[in-house]
mmCIF file of C-alpha atoms in Angstrom:
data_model
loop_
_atom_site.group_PDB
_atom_site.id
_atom_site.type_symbol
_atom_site.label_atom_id
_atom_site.label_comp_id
_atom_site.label_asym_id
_atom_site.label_seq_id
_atom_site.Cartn_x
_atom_site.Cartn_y
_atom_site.Cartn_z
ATOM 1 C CA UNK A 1 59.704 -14.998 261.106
ATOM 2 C CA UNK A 2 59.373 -15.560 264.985
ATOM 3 C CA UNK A 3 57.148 -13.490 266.987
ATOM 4 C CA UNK A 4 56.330 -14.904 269.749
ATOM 5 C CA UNK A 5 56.233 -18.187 271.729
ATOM 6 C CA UNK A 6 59.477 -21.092 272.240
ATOM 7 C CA UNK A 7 61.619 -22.946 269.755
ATOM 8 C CA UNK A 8 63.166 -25.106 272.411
ATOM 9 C CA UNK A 9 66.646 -26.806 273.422
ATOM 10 C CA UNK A 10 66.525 -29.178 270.508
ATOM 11 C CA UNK A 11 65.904 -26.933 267.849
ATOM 12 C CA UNK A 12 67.813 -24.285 265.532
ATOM 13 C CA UNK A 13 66.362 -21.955 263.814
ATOM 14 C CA UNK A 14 67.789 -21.890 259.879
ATOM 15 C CA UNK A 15 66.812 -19.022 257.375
ATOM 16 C CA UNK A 16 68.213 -21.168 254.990
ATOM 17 C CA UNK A 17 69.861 -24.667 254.673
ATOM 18 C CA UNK A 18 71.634 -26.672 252.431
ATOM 19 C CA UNK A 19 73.751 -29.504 253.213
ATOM 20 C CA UNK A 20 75.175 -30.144 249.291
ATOM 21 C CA UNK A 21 75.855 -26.695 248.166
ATOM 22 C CA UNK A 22 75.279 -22.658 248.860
ATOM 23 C CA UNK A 23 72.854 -20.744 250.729
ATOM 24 C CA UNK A 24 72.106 -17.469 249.390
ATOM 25 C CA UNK A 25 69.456 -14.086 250.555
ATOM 26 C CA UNK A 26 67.892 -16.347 252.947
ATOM 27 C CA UNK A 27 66.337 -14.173 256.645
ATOM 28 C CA UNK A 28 65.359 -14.689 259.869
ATOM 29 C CA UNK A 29 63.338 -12.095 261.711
ATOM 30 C CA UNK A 30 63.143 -12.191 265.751
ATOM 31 C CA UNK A 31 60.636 -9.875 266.854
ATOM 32 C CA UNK A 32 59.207 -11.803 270.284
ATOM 33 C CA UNK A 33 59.522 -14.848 271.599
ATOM 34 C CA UNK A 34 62.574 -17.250 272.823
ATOM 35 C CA UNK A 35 64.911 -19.057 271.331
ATOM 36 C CA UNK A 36 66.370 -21.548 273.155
ATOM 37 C CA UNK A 37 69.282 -22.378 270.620
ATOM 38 C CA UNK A 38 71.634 -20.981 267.814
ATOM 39 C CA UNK A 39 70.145 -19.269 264.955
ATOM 40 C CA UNK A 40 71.647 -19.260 261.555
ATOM 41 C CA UNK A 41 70.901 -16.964 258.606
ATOM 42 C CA UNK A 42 72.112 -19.286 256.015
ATOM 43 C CA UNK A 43 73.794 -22.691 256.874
ATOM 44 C CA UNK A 44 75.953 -24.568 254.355
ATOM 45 C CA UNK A 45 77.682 -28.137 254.529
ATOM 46 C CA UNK A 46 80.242 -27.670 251.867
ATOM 47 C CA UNK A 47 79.490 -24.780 250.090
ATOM 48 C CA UNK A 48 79.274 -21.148 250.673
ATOM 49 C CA UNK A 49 76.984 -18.648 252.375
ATOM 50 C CA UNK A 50 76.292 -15.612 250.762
ATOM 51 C CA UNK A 51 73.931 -12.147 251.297
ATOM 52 C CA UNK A 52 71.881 -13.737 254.179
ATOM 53 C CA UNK A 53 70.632 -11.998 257.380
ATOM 54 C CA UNK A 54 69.322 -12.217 260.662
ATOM 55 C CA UNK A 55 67.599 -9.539 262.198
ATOM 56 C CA UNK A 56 66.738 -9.249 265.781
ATOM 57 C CA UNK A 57 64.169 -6.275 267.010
ATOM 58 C CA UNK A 58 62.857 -7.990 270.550
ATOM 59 C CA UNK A 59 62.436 -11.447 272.097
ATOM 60 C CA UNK A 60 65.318 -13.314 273.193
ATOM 61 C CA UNK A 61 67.814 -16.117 272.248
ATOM 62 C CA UNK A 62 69.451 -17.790 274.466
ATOM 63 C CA UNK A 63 71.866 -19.456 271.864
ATOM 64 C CA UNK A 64 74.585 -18.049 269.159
ATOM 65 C CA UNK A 65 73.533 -15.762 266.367
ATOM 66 C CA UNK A 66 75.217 -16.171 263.033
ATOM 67 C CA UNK A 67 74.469 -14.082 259.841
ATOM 68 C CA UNK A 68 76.200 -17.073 257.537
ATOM 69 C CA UNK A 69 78.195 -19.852 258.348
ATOM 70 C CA UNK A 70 79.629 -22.658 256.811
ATOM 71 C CA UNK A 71 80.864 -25.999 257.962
ATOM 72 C CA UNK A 72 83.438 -27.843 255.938
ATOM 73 C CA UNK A 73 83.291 -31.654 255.240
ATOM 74 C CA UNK A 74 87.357 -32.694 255.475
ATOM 75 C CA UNK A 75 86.553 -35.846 252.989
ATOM 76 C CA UNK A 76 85.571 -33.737 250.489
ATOM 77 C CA UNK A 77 87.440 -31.356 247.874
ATOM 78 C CA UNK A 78 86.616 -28.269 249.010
ATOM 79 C CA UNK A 79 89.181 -25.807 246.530
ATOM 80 C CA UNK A 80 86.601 -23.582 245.366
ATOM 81 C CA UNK A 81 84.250 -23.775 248.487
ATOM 82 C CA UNK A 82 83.629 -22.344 252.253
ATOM 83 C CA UNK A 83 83.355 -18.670 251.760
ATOM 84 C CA UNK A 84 80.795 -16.441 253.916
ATOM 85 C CA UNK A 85 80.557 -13.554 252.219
ATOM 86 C CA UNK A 86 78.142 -10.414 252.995
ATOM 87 C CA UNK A 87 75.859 -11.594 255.768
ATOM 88 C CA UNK A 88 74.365 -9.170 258.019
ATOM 89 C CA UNK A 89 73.465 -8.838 261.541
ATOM 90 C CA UNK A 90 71.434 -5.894 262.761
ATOM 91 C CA UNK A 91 70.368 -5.944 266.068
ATOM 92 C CA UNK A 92 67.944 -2.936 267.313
ATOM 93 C CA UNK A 93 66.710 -4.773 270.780
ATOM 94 C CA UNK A 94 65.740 -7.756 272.559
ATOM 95 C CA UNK A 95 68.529 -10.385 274.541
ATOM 96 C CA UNK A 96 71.179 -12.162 273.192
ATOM 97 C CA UNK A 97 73.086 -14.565 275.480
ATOM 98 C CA UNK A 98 75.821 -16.170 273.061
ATOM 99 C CA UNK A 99 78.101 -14.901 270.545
ATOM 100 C CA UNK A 100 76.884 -13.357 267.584
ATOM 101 C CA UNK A 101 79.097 -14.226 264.240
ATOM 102 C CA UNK A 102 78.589 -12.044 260.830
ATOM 103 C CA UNK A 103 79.686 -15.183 258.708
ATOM 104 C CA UNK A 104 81.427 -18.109 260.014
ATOM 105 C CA UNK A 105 83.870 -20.506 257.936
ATOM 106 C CA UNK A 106 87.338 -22.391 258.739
ATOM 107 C CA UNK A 107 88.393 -20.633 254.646
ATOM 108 C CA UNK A 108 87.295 -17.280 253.649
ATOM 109 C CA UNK A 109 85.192 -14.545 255.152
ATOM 110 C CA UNK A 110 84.479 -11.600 253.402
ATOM 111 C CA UNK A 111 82.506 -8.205 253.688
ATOM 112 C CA UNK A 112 80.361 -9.905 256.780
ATOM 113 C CA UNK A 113 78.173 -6.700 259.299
ATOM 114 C CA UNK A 114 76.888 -6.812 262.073
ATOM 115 C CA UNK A 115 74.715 -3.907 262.474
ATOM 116 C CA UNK A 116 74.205 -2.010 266.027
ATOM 117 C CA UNK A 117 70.857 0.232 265.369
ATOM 118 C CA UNK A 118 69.058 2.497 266.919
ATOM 119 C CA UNK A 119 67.459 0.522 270.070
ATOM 120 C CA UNK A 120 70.412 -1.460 270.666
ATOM 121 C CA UNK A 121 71.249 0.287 274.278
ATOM 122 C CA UNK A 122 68.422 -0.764 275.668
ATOM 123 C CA UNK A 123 69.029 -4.528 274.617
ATOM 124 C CA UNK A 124 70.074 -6.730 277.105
ATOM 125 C CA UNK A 125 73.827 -7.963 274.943
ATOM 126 C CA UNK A 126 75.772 -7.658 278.446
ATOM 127 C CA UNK A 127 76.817 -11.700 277.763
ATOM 128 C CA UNK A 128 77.371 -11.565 274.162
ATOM 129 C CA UNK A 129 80.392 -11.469 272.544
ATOM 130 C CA UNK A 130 80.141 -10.309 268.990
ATOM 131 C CA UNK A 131 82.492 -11.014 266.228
ATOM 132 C CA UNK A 132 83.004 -10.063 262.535
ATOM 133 C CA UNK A 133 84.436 -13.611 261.570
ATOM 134 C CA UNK A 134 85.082 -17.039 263.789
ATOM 135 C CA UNK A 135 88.764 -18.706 262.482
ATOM 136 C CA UNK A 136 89.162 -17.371 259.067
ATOM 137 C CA UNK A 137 92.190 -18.675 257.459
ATOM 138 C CA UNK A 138 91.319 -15.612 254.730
ATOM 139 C CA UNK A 139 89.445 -12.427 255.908
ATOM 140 C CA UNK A 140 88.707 -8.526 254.564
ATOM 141 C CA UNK A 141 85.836 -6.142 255.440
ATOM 142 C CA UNK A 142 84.448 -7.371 258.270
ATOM 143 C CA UNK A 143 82.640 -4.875 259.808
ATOM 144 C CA UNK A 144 80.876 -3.802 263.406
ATOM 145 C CA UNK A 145 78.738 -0.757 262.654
ATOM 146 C CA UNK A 146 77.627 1.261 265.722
ATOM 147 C CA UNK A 147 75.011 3.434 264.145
ATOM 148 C CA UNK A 148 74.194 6.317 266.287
ATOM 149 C CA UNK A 149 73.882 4.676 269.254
ATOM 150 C CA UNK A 150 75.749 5.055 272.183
ATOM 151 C CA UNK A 151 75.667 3.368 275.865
ATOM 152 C CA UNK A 152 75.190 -0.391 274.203
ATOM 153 C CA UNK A 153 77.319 -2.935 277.088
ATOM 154 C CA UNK A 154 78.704 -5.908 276.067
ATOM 155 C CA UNK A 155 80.742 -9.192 277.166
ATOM 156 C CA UNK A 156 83.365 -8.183 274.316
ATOM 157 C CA UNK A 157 84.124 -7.784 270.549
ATOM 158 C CA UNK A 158 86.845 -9.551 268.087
ATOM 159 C CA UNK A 159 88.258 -10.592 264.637
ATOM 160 C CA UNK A 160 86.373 -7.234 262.459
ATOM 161 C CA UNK A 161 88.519 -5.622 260.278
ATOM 162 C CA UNK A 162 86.786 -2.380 260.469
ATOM 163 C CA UNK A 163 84.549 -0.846 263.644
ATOM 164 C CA UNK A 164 82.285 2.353 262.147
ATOM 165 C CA UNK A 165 81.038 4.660 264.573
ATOM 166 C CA UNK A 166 78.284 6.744 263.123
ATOM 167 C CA UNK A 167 78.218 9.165 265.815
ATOM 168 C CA UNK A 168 74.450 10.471 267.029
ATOM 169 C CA UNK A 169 74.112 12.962 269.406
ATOM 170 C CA UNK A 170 77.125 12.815 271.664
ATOM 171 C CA UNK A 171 78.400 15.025 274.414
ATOM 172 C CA UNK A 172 81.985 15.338 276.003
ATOM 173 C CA UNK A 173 82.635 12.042 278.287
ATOM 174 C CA UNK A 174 79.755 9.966 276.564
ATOM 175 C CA UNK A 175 81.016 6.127 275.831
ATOM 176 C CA UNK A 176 79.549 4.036 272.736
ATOM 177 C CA UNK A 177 80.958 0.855 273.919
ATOM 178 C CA UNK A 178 81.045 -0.692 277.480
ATOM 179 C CA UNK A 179 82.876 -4.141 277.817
ATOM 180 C CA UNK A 180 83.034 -5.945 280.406
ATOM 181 C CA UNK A 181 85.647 -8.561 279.455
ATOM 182 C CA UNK A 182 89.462 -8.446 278.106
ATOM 183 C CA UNK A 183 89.430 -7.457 274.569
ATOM 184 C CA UNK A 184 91.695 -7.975 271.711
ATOM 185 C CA UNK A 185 90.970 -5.837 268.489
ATOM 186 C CA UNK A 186 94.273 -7.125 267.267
ATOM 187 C CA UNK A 187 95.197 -4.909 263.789
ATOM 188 C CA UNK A 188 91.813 -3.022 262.847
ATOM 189 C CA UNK A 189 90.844 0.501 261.258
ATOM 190 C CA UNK A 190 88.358 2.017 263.212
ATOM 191 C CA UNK A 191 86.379 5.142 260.724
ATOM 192 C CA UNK A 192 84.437 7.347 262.774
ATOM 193 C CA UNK A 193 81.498 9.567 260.693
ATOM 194 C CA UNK A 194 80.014 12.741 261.332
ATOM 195 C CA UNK A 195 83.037 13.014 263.966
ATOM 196 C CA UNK A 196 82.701 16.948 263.467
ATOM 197 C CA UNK A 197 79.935 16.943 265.887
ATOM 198 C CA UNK A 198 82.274 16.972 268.794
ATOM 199 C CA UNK A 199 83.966 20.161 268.869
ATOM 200 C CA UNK A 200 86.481 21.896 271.313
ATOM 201 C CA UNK A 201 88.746 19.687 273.279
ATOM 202 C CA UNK A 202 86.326 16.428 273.852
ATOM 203 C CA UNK A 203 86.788 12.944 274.160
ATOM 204 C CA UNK A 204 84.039 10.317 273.436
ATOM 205 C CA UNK A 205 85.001 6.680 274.384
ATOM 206 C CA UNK A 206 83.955 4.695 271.700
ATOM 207 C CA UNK A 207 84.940 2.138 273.669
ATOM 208 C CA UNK A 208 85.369 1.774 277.573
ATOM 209 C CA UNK A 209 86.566 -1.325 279.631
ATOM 210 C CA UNK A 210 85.473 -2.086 283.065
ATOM 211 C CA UNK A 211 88.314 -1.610 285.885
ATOM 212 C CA UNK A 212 90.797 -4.309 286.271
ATOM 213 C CA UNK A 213 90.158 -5.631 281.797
ATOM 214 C CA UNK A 214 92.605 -4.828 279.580
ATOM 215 C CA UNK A 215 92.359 -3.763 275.442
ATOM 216 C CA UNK A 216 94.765 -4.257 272.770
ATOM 217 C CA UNK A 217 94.848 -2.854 269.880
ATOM 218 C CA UNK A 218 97.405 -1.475 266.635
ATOM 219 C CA UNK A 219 95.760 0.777 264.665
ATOM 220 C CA UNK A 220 95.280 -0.390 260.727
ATOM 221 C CA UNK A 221 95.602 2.415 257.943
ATOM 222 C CA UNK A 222 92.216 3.185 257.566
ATOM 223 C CA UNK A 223 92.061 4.319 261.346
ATOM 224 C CA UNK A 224 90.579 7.845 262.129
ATOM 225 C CA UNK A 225 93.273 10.986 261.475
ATOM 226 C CA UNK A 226 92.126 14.225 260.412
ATOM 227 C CA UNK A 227 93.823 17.326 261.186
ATOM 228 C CA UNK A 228 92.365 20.650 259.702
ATOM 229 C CA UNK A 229 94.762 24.054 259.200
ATOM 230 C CA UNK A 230 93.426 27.072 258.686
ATOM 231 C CA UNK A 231 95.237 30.902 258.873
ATOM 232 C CA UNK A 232 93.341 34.551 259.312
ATOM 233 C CA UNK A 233 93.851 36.781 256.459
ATOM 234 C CA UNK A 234 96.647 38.782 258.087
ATOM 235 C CA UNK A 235 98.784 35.223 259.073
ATOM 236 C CA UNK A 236 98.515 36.501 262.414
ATOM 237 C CA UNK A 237 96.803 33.491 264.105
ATOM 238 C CA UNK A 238 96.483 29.834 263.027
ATOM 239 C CA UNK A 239 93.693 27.096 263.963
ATOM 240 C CA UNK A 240 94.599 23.568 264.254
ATOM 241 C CA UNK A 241 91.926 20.895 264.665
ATOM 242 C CA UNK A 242 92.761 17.305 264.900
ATOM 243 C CA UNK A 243 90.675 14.057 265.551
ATOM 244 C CA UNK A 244 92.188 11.160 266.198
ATOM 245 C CA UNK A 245 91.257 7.591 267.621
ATOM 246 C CA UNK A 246 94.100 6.204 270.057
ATOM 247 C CA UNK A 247 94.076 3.898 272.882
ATOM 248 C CA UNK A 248 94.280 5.468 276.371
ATOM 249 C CA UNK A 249 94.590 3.370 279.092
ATOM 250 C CA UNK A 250 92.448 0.701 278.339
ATOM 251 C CA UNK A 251 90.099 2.376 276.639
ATOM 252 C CA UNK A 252 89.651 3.599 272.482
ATOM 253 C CA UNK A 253 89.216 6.940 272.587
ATOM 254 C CA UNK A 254 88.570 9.944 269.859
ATOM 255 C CA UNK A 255 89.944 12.724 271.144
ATOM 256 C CA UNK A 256 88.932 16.574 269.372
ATOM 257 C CA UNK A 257 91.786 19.178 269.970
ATOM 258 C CA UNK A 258 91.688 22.334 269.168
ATOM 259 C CA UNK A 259 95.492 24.343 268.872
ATOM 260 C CA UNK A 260 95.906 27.993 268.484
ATOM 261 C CA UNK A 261 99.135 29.670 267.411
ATOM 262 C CA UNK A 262 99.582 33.653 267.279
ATOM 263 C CA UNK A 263 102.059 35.638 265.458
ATOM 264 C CA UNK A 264 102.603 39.349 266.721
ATOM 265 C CA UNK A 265 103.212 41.703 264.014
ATOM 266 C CA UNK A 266 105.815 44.474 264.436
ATOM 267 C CA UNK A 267 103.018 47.321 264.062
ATOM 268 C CA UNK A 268 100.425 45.760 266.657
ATOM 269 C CA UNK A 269 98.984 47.754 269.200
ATOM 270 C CA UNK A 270 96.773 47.742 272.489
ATOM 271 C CA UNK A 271 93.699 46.234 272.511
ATOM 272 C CA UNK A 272 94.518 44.748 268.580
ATOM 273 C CA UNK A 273 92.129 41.893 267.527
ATOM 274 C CA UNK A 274 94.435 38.611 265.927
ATOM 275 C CA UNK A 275 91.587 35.798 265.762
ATOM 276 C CA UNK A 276 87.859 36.941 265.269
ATOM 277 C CA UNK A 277 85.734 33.855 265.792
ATOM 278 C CA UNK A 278 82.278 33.422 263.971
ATOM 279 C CA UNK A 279 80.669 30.536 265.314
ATOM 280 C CA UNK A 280 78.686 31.369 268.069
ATOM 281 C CA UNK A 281 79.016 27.484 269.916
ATOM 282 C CA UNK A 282 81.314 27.455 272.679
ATOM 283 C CA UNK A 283 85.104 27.533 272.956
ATOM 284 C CA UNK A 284 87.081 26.017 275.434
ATOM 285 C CA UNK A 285 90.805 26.997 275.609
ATOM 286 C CA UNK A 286 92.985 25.026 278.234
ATOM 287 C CA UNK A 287 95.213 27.651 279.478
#
């Protein structure tokens, strides 16, 4: 637990280390102070890292930020070793100058977060780059979880399989994401919750790149798609709603629309009512 004062250049800060075998539910909590070096939640030499966290409130580091990682000794068999598997990262303020891994290993990594809480706009992250893994030759469930949050800049993000956006309160234009650096999401499913709170035609960036940086990105299976049909009584007008997350420019984008369709009976008359609507929020129709 740091909460104040310096750890300087020639020290790292472990939750838990083992050079011989696996480092397990270990935690390091930054709430003040500086860190002038990397911080590890659990560090293994030849053996696995497992269920350890790092969790950052205030203060700064200056160095990387990993929730696991584990370093491989080449001499060694290593068959059944190297995994980092569930380490979290939640960050909720304070600065963060270097990149910031979930779980780190040359083999496998599995199911690692990193966490993006409520406070994290107002931390200073505008040089870190955060990623889910770093050179997994085997990865799954990697995950970057924005969770109600929106406004939070940063250098860039890479190698998640998943990005979660647990939408707060959002308004038409707002961006989750800024980046300020190319950015490569390569094959990733992006879920977006509570995505029903943007209604009407509305787009929310969920995540925006800086003029003249480019984004790539192919959308996995688990990406965002939900299209809702629904018919008045009479089949004289139907209501199509569909959310979807696509790339735009260079930008990720979940765009709401909102289609109407209208069917004209053979008896209708003037002044005849086809589509009644109850909710009393506003409708926007793009003529």
């Amino acid at each position: 637990i740091i909460q104040g004062g310096m750890v300087n250049n020639n020290a790292w800060v472990y939750g838990g280390r083992f050079e011989k075998g696996s480092v397990t539910k270990n935690t390091v909590t930054i709430s003040g102070g500086t860190v002038n070096n990397i911080v590890y939640g659990g560090y293994s030499w030849y053996g696995s890292a497992t269920g350890n966290s790092v969790i950052i409130s205030s203060g700064t580091v200056k160095g990387d930020v990993s929730g696991g990682t584990v370093v491989m000794d080449i001499f060694r068999d290593s068959s059944d070793k190297g995994s980092a598997t569930s380490n979290v990262i939640k960050i909720s303020g304070g600065t963060i100058t270097g990149n910031v891994v979930g779980g780190a290993s040359p083999k496998i990594a599995t199911d690692n977060k990193i966490i993006l809480a409520k406070g994290a706009a107002a931390a200073n992250l505008q040089k870190a780059t955060l990623m889910g893994f770093d050179e997994a030759s085997t990865h799954s469930g990697n995950m970057l979880t924005v969770d109600g949050e929106k406004g939070i800049t940063l250098a860039t993000v890479k190698n998640f399989d998943v990005y979660d956006f647990k939408l707060g309160d959002v308004e038409n234009g707002n961006v989750i994401l800024n980046l300020t650096n190319d950015t490569d999401l390569g094959t990733a499913d992006v879920k977006v919750e509570d995505a029903s709170v943007i209604t009407g035609k509305r787009k929310i960036y969920l995540m925006k790149l800086v003029d003249g940086k480019t984004l790539a990105f192919t959308a996995g299976d688990g990406t965002t798609n939900i299209s809702e049909v629904t018919q008045n009584s009479e089949k004289t007008a139907t209501l199509t709603k569909t959310r979807k997350v696509e790339k735009e420019d260079n930008n990720l984008v979940l765009v709401d629309n909102i289609a109407y369709a209208f069917t004209l009976a053979p008896d209708v008359k003037n002044e005849d009512t086809l589509l009644i609507l109850s909710d009393t929020g506003t409708t926007e129709i793009d003529k």
